[in-house]
């Protein structure tokens, strides 16, 4: 019986490519008393693995917190695996507004002390005495009340790219930091103000609302299902969006667009931009906002120092980062002095630009692609990729797609190539092909021919 993931991200990405089926990204949570989290965890893994469900889930004695990627055709079967447990019958699944087949590439289910690191002692207050849940229409209405204070219980890197208008956006890096800060900041408003809170999917507000009621706040409200559910409701009910910009998400997408407003800037040049990326240098891996121009110029790095390191042989890169702990830096963009245009804390409600329309997920599925080969090497200075042809032939003039979990989907027209070191017009199975590529190619990338 398989109880743990056995495939690499690259292997899983290839299987998703081969399947060619739409996947849904969703999240859910539930607070409940779980006597045996380890058995609960194992049972979930077995059931979900059989459905090709991927994602990251935490279980604890206090409940479950899950972010998942599920084949669309298996959604109802997935729901049935939850209905087995009484506390998850009828549970709300927050389905993403924007989907990406590669949002998760592994199935990870972990047992933790808590499903959200809140730093609270749950035995000191009634965690079930939560605030009033508000649907999107009700949330919009209460925001119009002059007696309302709305608080964003997400971290600064989340609120920077999108937030509700007029919200307090704490300059914090963790949820646990925000609780005492907001409690102190709002000490004088416990009796006469509406304390309205929101987060990504609602789980942080479940605990925060109970904590603030315990602290003496009389009128506590929370956005039901968080920003994810709010976005779905405003679309279905044709409501005005009081949220502007993007909703940060903790998967490969790093964000899903709620409105066309761009409210943040590229951290390197200041151009309006709300696309997060992680520094390509694995010894840094800093999360920051980077526009396409800076991504090309900086090679997906946060600084020239990191860019120089990525040009070193892999063995030297590994040696440089040996013994360094970089995991806690991933979301700490506020700690880097290299980023000149980073904003956090009190944020503007004014859009800096309007985002261009992205293709609908259904439109993406219409693109026909045929697997041709895989990446073998990338020559950084020459900006040339080396590929091995494993399936079909490749011909000059064809439109190609280079795709991978980090590279994304990059389309090119092949106008020149070297086949086994000689310029030719056709490459066949077994040939090694090189051609110029205006972006970094990785070993996990696959080469496709595409057509509509």
Coordinates of C-alpha atoms in Angstrom, one line a residue:
X1 CA 0.0 0.0 0.0
X2 CA 1.6 3.3 -1.2
X3 CA 1.5 5.9 1.6
X4 CA 4.0 8.5 0.2
X5 CA 4.7 10.2 -3.1
X6 CA 7.2 8.3 -5.2
X7 CA 7.4 10.5 -8.4
X8 CA 9.5 13.6 -8.9
X9 CA 7.9 16.8 -9.9
X10 CA 9.3 16.4 -13.4
X11 CA 7.9 12.9 -13.8
X12 CA 4.5 14.0 -12.5
X13 CA 4.5 16.9 -15.0
X14 CA 5.2 14.6 -17.8
X15 CA 2.3 12.3 -16.8
X16 CA 0.0 15.4 -16.6
X17 CA 1.1 16.3 -20.1
X18 CA 0.4 12.8 -21.4
X19 CA -3.0 12.7 -19.8
X20 CA -4.1 15.9 -21.5
X21 CA -7.0 16.4 -19.1
X22 CA -8.2 19.5 -17.3
X23 CA -7.4 19.6 -13.6
X24 CA -9.2 21.8 -11.0
X25 CA -7.3 23.7 -8.2
X26 CA -9.3 23.8 -5.0
X27 CA -8.9 24.2 -1.2
X28 CA -10.9 23.4 1.9
X29 CA -10.5 23.2 5.6
X30 CA -12.4 21.9 8.7
X31 CA -11.8 22.2 12.4
X32 CA -12.7 19.0 14.2
X33 CA -11.4 16.7 16.9
X34 CA -9.3 14.0 15.2
X35 CA -8.2 11.2 17.6
X36 CA -5.7 9.5 15.4
X37 CA -4.2 12.1 12.9
X38 CA -1.7 9.5 11.6
X39 CA -4.3 7.0 10.5
X40 CA -6.5 9.8 9.2
X41 CA -3.5 11.0 7.1
X42 CA -2.7 7.5 5.7
X43 CA -6.4 6.8 4.8
X44 CA -6.6 10.2 2.9
X45 CA -3.4 9.5 1.0
X46 CA -4.5 6.1 -0.2
X47 CA -7.9 7.4 -1.3
X48 CA -6.5 10.5 -3.0
X49 CA -3.6 8.8 -4.7
X50 CA -6.0 6.5 -6.4
X51 CA -7.8 9.5 -7.9
X52 CA -4.6 11.1 -9.2
X53 CA -5.2 14.0 -6.7
X54 CA -2.2 16.2 -6.0
X55 CA -1.6 18.9 -3.4
X56 CA -0.4 19.9 0.0
X57 CA -2.5 19.0 3.1
X58 CA -1.9 19.4 6.8
X59 CA -3.8 17.3 9.4
X60 CA -3.7 17.7 13.1
X61 CA -5.8 16.8 16.1
X62 CA -7.7 20.0 15.5
X63 CA -8.7 19.3 11.9
X64 CA -7.6 19.5 8.2
X65 CA -6.2 22.2 5.9
X66 CA -5.9 21.3 2.2
X67 CA -4.9 22.8 -1.1
X68 CA -5.4 20.4 -4.0
X69 CA -5.2 19.8 -7.7
X70 CA -7.8 17.2 -8.9
X71 CA -8.7 15.9 -12.4
X72 CA -12.0 17.6 -13.3
X73 CA -13.5 14.2 -14.1
X74 CA -12.7 12.9 -10.6
X75 CA -14.1 15.8 -8.7
X76 CA -17.2 14.0 -7.4
X77 CA -15.2 10.9 -6.5
X78 CA -12.9 13.2 -4.6
X79 CA -15.8 14.7 -2.8
X80 CA -17.0 11.2 -1.8
X81 CA -13.6 10.6 -0.1
X82 CA -14.4 13.5 2.2
X83 CA -18.0 12.6 2.8
X84 CA -16.8 9.4 4.6
X85 CA -16.1 11.6 7.6
X86 CA -19.1 13.2 9.3
X87 CA -17.3 16.5 10.0
X88 CA -16.7 17.0 6.2
X89 CA -20.1 16.1 4.9
X90 CA -21.3 19.0 2.8
X91 CA -17.9 20.8 3.2
X92 CA -17.4 23.8 0.9
X93 CA -14.7 23.3 -1.7
X94 CA -13.1 26.7 -2.7
X95 CA -12.6 26.1 -6.4
X96 CA -10.0 28.5 -7.9
X97 CA -11.0 31.2 -10.4
X98 CA -8.0 30.5 -12.6
X99 CA -6.8 27.0 -13.1
X100 CA -3.4 25.6 -14.0
X101 CA -2.8 21.9 -14.6
X102 CA 0.6 22.3 -12.9
X103 CA -0.6 24.1 -9.7
X104 CA 0.7 21.1 -7.7
X105 CA 3.0 18.3 -8.8
X106 CA 3.1 16.1 -5.7
X107 CA 0.7 14.6 -3.2
X108 CA 1.8 15.6 0.2
X109 CA -0.2 14.9 3.4
X110 CA 1.6 15.8 6.6
X111 CA 0.7 15.5 10.3
X112 CA 1.3 18.7 12.2
X113 CA 0.6 20.1 15.7
X114 CA -1.7 22.7 14.1
X115 CA -3.3 23.1 10.7
X116 CA -2.4 26.8 10.8
X117 CA 0.6 28.1 12.7
X118 CA -1.2 30.8 14.8
X119 CA 0.9 30.7 18.0
X120 CA -2.2 30.6 20.2
X121 CA -3.0 28.4 23.1
X122 CA -6.4 27.0 22.2
X123 CA -7.1 26.0 25.8
X124 CA -7.2 29.6 26.9
X125 CA -10.3 30.6 24.9
X126 CA -13.3 29.1 23.1
X127 CA -12.1 28.4 19.6
X128 CA -15.7 27.5 18.5
X129 CA -17.1 31.0 19.4
X130 CA -16.3 32.4 16.0
X131 CA -17.4 35.6 14.2
X132 CA -20.4 35.9 11.9
X133 CA -19.9 34.5 8.4
X134 CA -20.6 37.0 5.6
X135 CA -21.3 36.1 2.0
X136 CA -20.0 38.4 -0.8
X137 CA -23.1 40.6 -1.0
X138 CA -23.3 41.0 2.8
X139 CA -19.5 41.6 2.9
X140 CA -19.9 44.4 0.3
X141 CA -22.7 46.0 2.3
X142 CA -20.9 46.0 5.7
X143 CA -17.9 47.6 4.0
X144 CA -20.1 50.6 3.3
X145 CA -20.8 51.1 7.0
X146 CA -18.7 53.9 8.4
X147 CA -18.5 51.9 11.7
X148 CA -16.6 49.1 9.9
X149 CA -12.9 48.3 10.2
X150 CA -11.7 45.7 7.7
X151 CA -8.5 43.8 8.4
X152 CA -6.5 41.7 6.0
X153 CA -5.1 38.7 8.0
X154 CA -2.7 37.7 5.2
X155 CA 1.0 38.5 5.0
X156 CA 2.5 41.6 3.3
X157 CA 3.6 39.7 0.2
X158 CA 0.0 38.6 -0.3
X159 CA -1.7 42.0 0.3
X160 CA 0.7 43.9 -1.9
X161 CA -0.6 42.5 -5.1
X162 CA -4.3 42.6 -4.1
X163 CA -6.6 43.6 -1.2
X164 CA -10.0 44.9 -0.3
X165 CA -10.3 48.7 -0.6
X166 CA -9.7 50.5 2.7
X167 CA -8.4 47.4 4.5
X168 CA -5.7 47.5 7.2
X169 CA -2.8 45.4 5.7
X170 CA -0.3 44.5 8.5
X171 CA 3.3 44.6 7.5
X172 CA 3.9 41.0 8.7
X173 CA 5.5 37.8 7.4
X174 CA 3.4 35.3 9.4
X175 CA -0.2 35.0 10.6
X176 CA 0.9 34.8 14.2
X177 CA 2.6 38.2 14.0
X178 CA -0.6 39.9 12.9
X179 CA -2.8 38.9 15.9
X180 CA -1.1 40.9 18.7
X181 CA -0.4 43.8 16.3
X182 CA -4.1 44.2 15.3
X183 CA -5.3 43.6 18.9
X184 CA -3.1 46.5 20.1
X185 CA -4.0 48.8 17.2
X186 CA -7.7 48.4 17.7
X187 CA -7.9 48.5 21.5
X188 CA -10.2 51.6 21.5
X189 CA -12.7 50.2 19.1
X190 CA -13.9 47.0 20.8
X191 CA -17.4 48.2 21.7
X192 CA -18.6 50.4 18.8
X193 CA -16.9 49.2 15.6
X194 CA -17.6 46.2 13.3
X195 CA -14.4 44.2 13.1
X196 CA -14.5 42.6 9.7
X197 CA -11.7 40.2 8.6
X198 CA -10.7 38.3 5.6
X199 CA -8.0 35.9 4.3
X200 CA -7.3 33.7 1.3
X201 CA -9.8 30.8 2.0
X202 CA -11.2 31.6 5.4
X203 CA -9.2 29.3 7.6
X204 CA -7.1 32.0 9.3
X205 CA -10.2 34.0 10.1
X206 CA -11.9 31.0 11.8
X207 CA -9.3 31.2 14.6
X208 CA -8.7 34.9 14.5
X209 CA -12.4 35.8 14.9
X210 CA -12.6 33.6 18.0
X211 CA -9.4 35.1 19.4
X212 CA -10.7 38.7 18.9
X213 CA -14.1 37.8 20.5
X214 CA -12.1 36.5 23.5
X215 CA -10.2 39.8 23.5
X216 CA -13.5 41.7 24.0
X217 CA -14.5 42.7 20.5
X218 CA -18.3 42.8 20.4
X219 CA -19.0 42.8 16.7
X220 CA -16.8 40.4 14.8
X221 CA -17.4 39.3 11.2
X222 CA -15.5 37.2 8.7
X223 CA -15.6 36.7 4.9
X224 CA -17.1 33.2 4.4
X225 CA -14.7 31.1 2.2
X226 CA -12.2 34.0 2.0
X227 CA -11.2 35.8 -1.2
X228 CA -11.5 32.6 -3.2
X229 CA -15.2 32.1 -2.5
X230 CA -15.8 35.9 -2.7
X231 CA -14.4 35.9 -6.3
X232 CA -16.7 33.1 -7.3
X233 CA -19.8 34.7 -5.8
X234 CA -19.2 38.1 -7.4
X235 CA -19.0 36.4 -10.8
X236 CA -22.1 34.3 -10.2
X237 CA -24.2 37.2 -8.8
X238 CA -22.8 40.0 -11.0
X239 CA -21.7 42.0 -7.9
X240 CA -19.2 44.8 -7.7
X241 CA -15.7 43.6 -6.6
X242 CA -14.5 45.5 -3.5
X243 CA -11.3 43.5 -3.9
X244 CA -8.7 44.9 -6.3
X245 CA -5.9 43.1 -8.0
X246 CA -4.7 39.5 -7.5
X247 CA -5.2 36.9 -4.8
X248 CA -1.9 35.4 -3.8
X249 CA -2.1 31.6 -3.6
X250 CA 0.4 29.1 -2.3
X251 CA 0.9 26.9 -5.3
X252 CA 2.8 27.0 -8.6
X253 CA 0.5 29.8 -9.9
X254 CA 1.5 32.2 -7.0
X255 CA -1.7 34.2 -7.7
X256 CA -5.0 34.3 -9.5
X257 CA -6.5 37.5 -10.9
X258 CA -9.7 38.8 -9.3
X259 CA -9.8 42.2 -11.1
X260 CA -7.8 43.7 -14.0
X261 CA -6.2 46.2 -11.6
X262 CA -2.5 46.1 -11.1
X263 CA -1.8 47.7 -7.7
X264 CA 1.9 46.7 -7.3
X265 CA 5.2 47.3 -9.0
X266 CA 8.1 45.2 -10.3
X267 CA 10.5 45.2 -7.3
X268 CA 13.5 45.9 -9.6
X269 CA 12.4 48.6 -12.1
X270 CA 9.1 50.0 -10.7
X271 CA 7.0 49.1 -13.7
X272 CA 3.4 48.2 -12.8
X273 CA 3.5 44.4 -12.2
X274 CA 1.9 41.8 -9.9
X275 CA 3.7 38.6 -11.0
X276 CA 5.6 36.9 -8.2
X277 CA 8.6 34.7 -8.9
X278 CA 11.3 32.9 -6.8
X279 CA 14.9 33.8 -7.5
X280 CA 16.5 31.2 -9.7
X281 CA 19.5 30.9 -7.5
X282 CA 18.6 28.0 -5.2
X283 CA 20.9 29.5 -2.6
X284 CA 18.6 32.5 -2.4
X285 CA 15.1 31.5 -3.7
X286 CA 13.7 34.8 -2.6
X287 CA 10.1 35.6 -3.5
X288 CA 9.7 38.9 -5.2
X289 CA 7.7 40.7 -8.0
X290 CA 9.4 40.7 -11.4
X291 CA 8.2 42.0 -14.8
X292 CA 8.9 40.1 -18.0
X293 CA 11.6 42.6 -19.0
X294 CA 13.5 42.3 -15.8
X295 CA 13.1 38.5 -15.8
X296 CA 14.8 38.4 -19.2
X297 CA 17.5 40.8 -18.2
X298 CA 18.2 39.3 -14.8
X299 CA 17.7 35.7 -15.8
X300 CA 14.9 35.3 -13.2
X301 CA 17.2 36.4 -10.4
X302 CA 16.7 39.0 -7.7
X303 CA 20.2 40.6 -8.0
X304 CA 23.4 40.5 -10.2
X305 CA 25.1 38.5 -7.5
X306 CA 22.5 35.7 -7.7
X307 CA 22.6 35.9 -11.5
X308 CA 26.4 35.4 -11.5
X309 CA 26.0 32.4 -9.2
X310 CA 23.5 30.7 -11.6
X311 CA 26.1 30.9 -14.3
X312 CA 28.5 28.8 -12.3
X313 CA 28.8 25.0 -12.7
X314 CA 26.2 23.2 -10.6
X315 CA 28.8 21.6 -8.3
X316 CA 30.1 25.1 -7.4
X317 CA 26.5 26.3 -6.8
X318 CA 25.9 23.4 -4.4
X319 CA 29.1 24.1 -2.6
X320 CA 28.3 27.8 -2.1
X321 CA 24.9 27.1 -0.5
X322 CA 26.0 24.2 1.7
X323 CA 25.0 24.7 5.3
X324 CA 22.8 27.7 4.5
X325 CA 19.1 27.7 5.5
X326 CA 17.1 29.4 2.8
X327 CA 13.6 28.0 3.3
X328 CA 12.6 30.8 5.6
X329 CA 13.6 33.4 3.0
X330 CA 11.2 32.2 0.4
X331 CA 8.5 34.7 1.3
X332 CA 10.6 37.2 3.1
X333 CA 11.0 39.7 0.3
X334 CA 10.7 42.6 2.8
X335 CA 14.1 41.7 4.2
X336 CA 16.0 42.2 1.0
X337 CA 17.6 45.6 0.4
X338 CA 18.2 44.6 -3.2
X339 CA 14.6 45.3 -4.1
X340 CA 14.0 49.1 -4.6
X341 CA 10.3 49.2 -5.3
X342 CA 8.8 46.9 -2.6
X343 CA 5.8 48.1 -0.7
X344 CA 4.0 46.8 2.4
X345 CA 2.1 48.0 5.4
X346 CA -0.3 50.8 4.3
X347 CA -1.2 50.2 0.7
X348 CA -2.9 52.3 -2.0
X349 CA -6.3 51.5 -3.4
X350 CA -5.3 53.1 -6.7
X351 CA -4.6 50.9 -9.7
X352 CA -1.2 51.6 -11.4
X353 CA -2.2 49.8 -14.6
X354 CA -4.7 47.4 -16.2
X355 CA -3.8 43.8 -16.8
X356 CA -4.1 42.3 -20.3
X357 CA -6.7 39.6 -20.7
X358 CA -5.4 36.1 -20.3
X359 CA -6.7 33.1 -22.3
X360 CA -9.5 31.2 -20.7
X361 CA -8.5 27.7 -19.5
X362 CA -10.9 26.1 -22.0
X363 CA -9.1 28.0 -24.8
X364 CA -5.8 26.6 -23.7
X365 CA -7.1 23.1 -23.9
X366 CA -8.0 23.6 -27.6
X367 CA -4.3 23.8 -28.4
X368 CA -3.2 20.5 -29.9
X369 CA 0.4 19.5 -29.0
X370 CA 2.5 16.6 -29.9
X371 CA 5.4 15.5 -27.7
X372 CA 8.6 15.6 -29.7
X373 CA 11.5 15.3 -27.2
X374 CA 13.0 16.6 -24.0
X375 CA 15.6 19.1 -22.9
X376 CA 19.1 17.9 -22.3
X377 CA 21.1 21.0 -21.6
X378 CA 21.0 24.8 -21.8
X379 CA 24.1 26.9 -22.8
X380 CA 23.6 30.1 -20.7
X381 CA 26.0 32.4 -22.5
X382 CA 24.9 31.4 -26.0
X383 CA 21.2 31.2 -25.0
X384 CA 21.0 27.9 -26.8
X385 CA 18.9 24.8 -25.8
X386 CA 19.9 21.2 -26.5
X387 CA 17.0 18.7 -27.0
X388 CA 16.8 15.0 -27.8
X389 CA 14.2 14.0 -30.3
X390 CA 12.3 11.0 -28.9
X391 CA 9.0 11.1 -30.8
X392 CA 8.1 12.2 -34.3
X393 CA 10.1 14.5 -36.6
X394 CA 10.8 18.2 -36.1
X395 CA 10.9 20.5 -39.2
X396 CA 12.0 24.1 -39.7
X397 CA 9.1 26.6 -39.7
X398 CA 7.0 24.6 -37.3
X399 CA 5.5 26.2 -34.2
X400 CA 6.9 24.6 -31.0
X401 CA 6.1 24.7 -27.3
X402 CA 8.7 24.3 -24.6
X403 CA 6.9 23.4 -21.4
X404 CA 7.8 22.6 -17.8
X405 CA 6.7 23.2 -14.2
X406 CA 9.1 26.1 -13.8
X407 CA 9.4 27.3 -17.4
X408 CA 5.7 27.3 -17.9
X409 CA 4.5 27.3 -21.5
X410 CA 6.7 29.1 -24.0
X411 CA 5.8 29.1 -27.7
X412 CA 8.4 29.7 -30.5
X413 CA 8.6 29.4 -34.3
X414 CA 11.6 27.3 -35.2
X415 CA 13.5 29.2 -37.9
X416 CA 16.9 27.6 -37.6
X417 CA 18.4 24.5 -35.9
X418 CA 21.5 22.4 -35.8
X419 CA 20.9 18.6 -36.0
X420 CA 23.8 16.6 -34.5
X421 CA 26.0 19.7 -35.0
X422 CA 25.0 20.4 -38.6
X423 CA 22.4 22.9 -39.9
X424 CA 19.4 21.0 -41.3
X425 CA 15.7 21.4 -42.0
X426 CA 14.5 18.2 -40.5
X427 CA 15.4 16.3 -37.2
X428 CA 14.4 12.7 -36.7
X429 CA 14.0 10.3 -33.7
X430 CA 17.4 9.9 -32.0
X431 CA 18.8 13.2 -33.2
X432 CA 20.3 15.9 -30.9
X433 CA 19.0 19.3 -31.8
X434 CA 20.2 22.8 -30.7
X435 CA 18.6 26.1 -31.4
X436 CA 18.4 29.6 -29.8
X437 CA 16.0 30.0 -26.9
X438 CA 15.3 33.5 -25.4
X439 CA 14.7 32.0 -21.9
X440 CA 16.3 29.5 -19.5
X441 CA 15.6 25.8 -20.4
X442 CA 15.6 23.2 -17.6
X443 CA 16.0 19.4 -17.6
X444 CA 12.3 19.0 -16.7
X445 CA 11.2 20.8 -19.9
X446 CA 9.5 19.0 -22.7
X447 CA 9.5 19.9 -26.4
X448 CA 6.2 19.8 -28.4
X449 CA 4.9 20.6 -31.8
X450 CA 1.7 22.6 -31.6
X451 CA -1.2 23.4 -33.9
X452 CA -4.8 24.4 -33.6

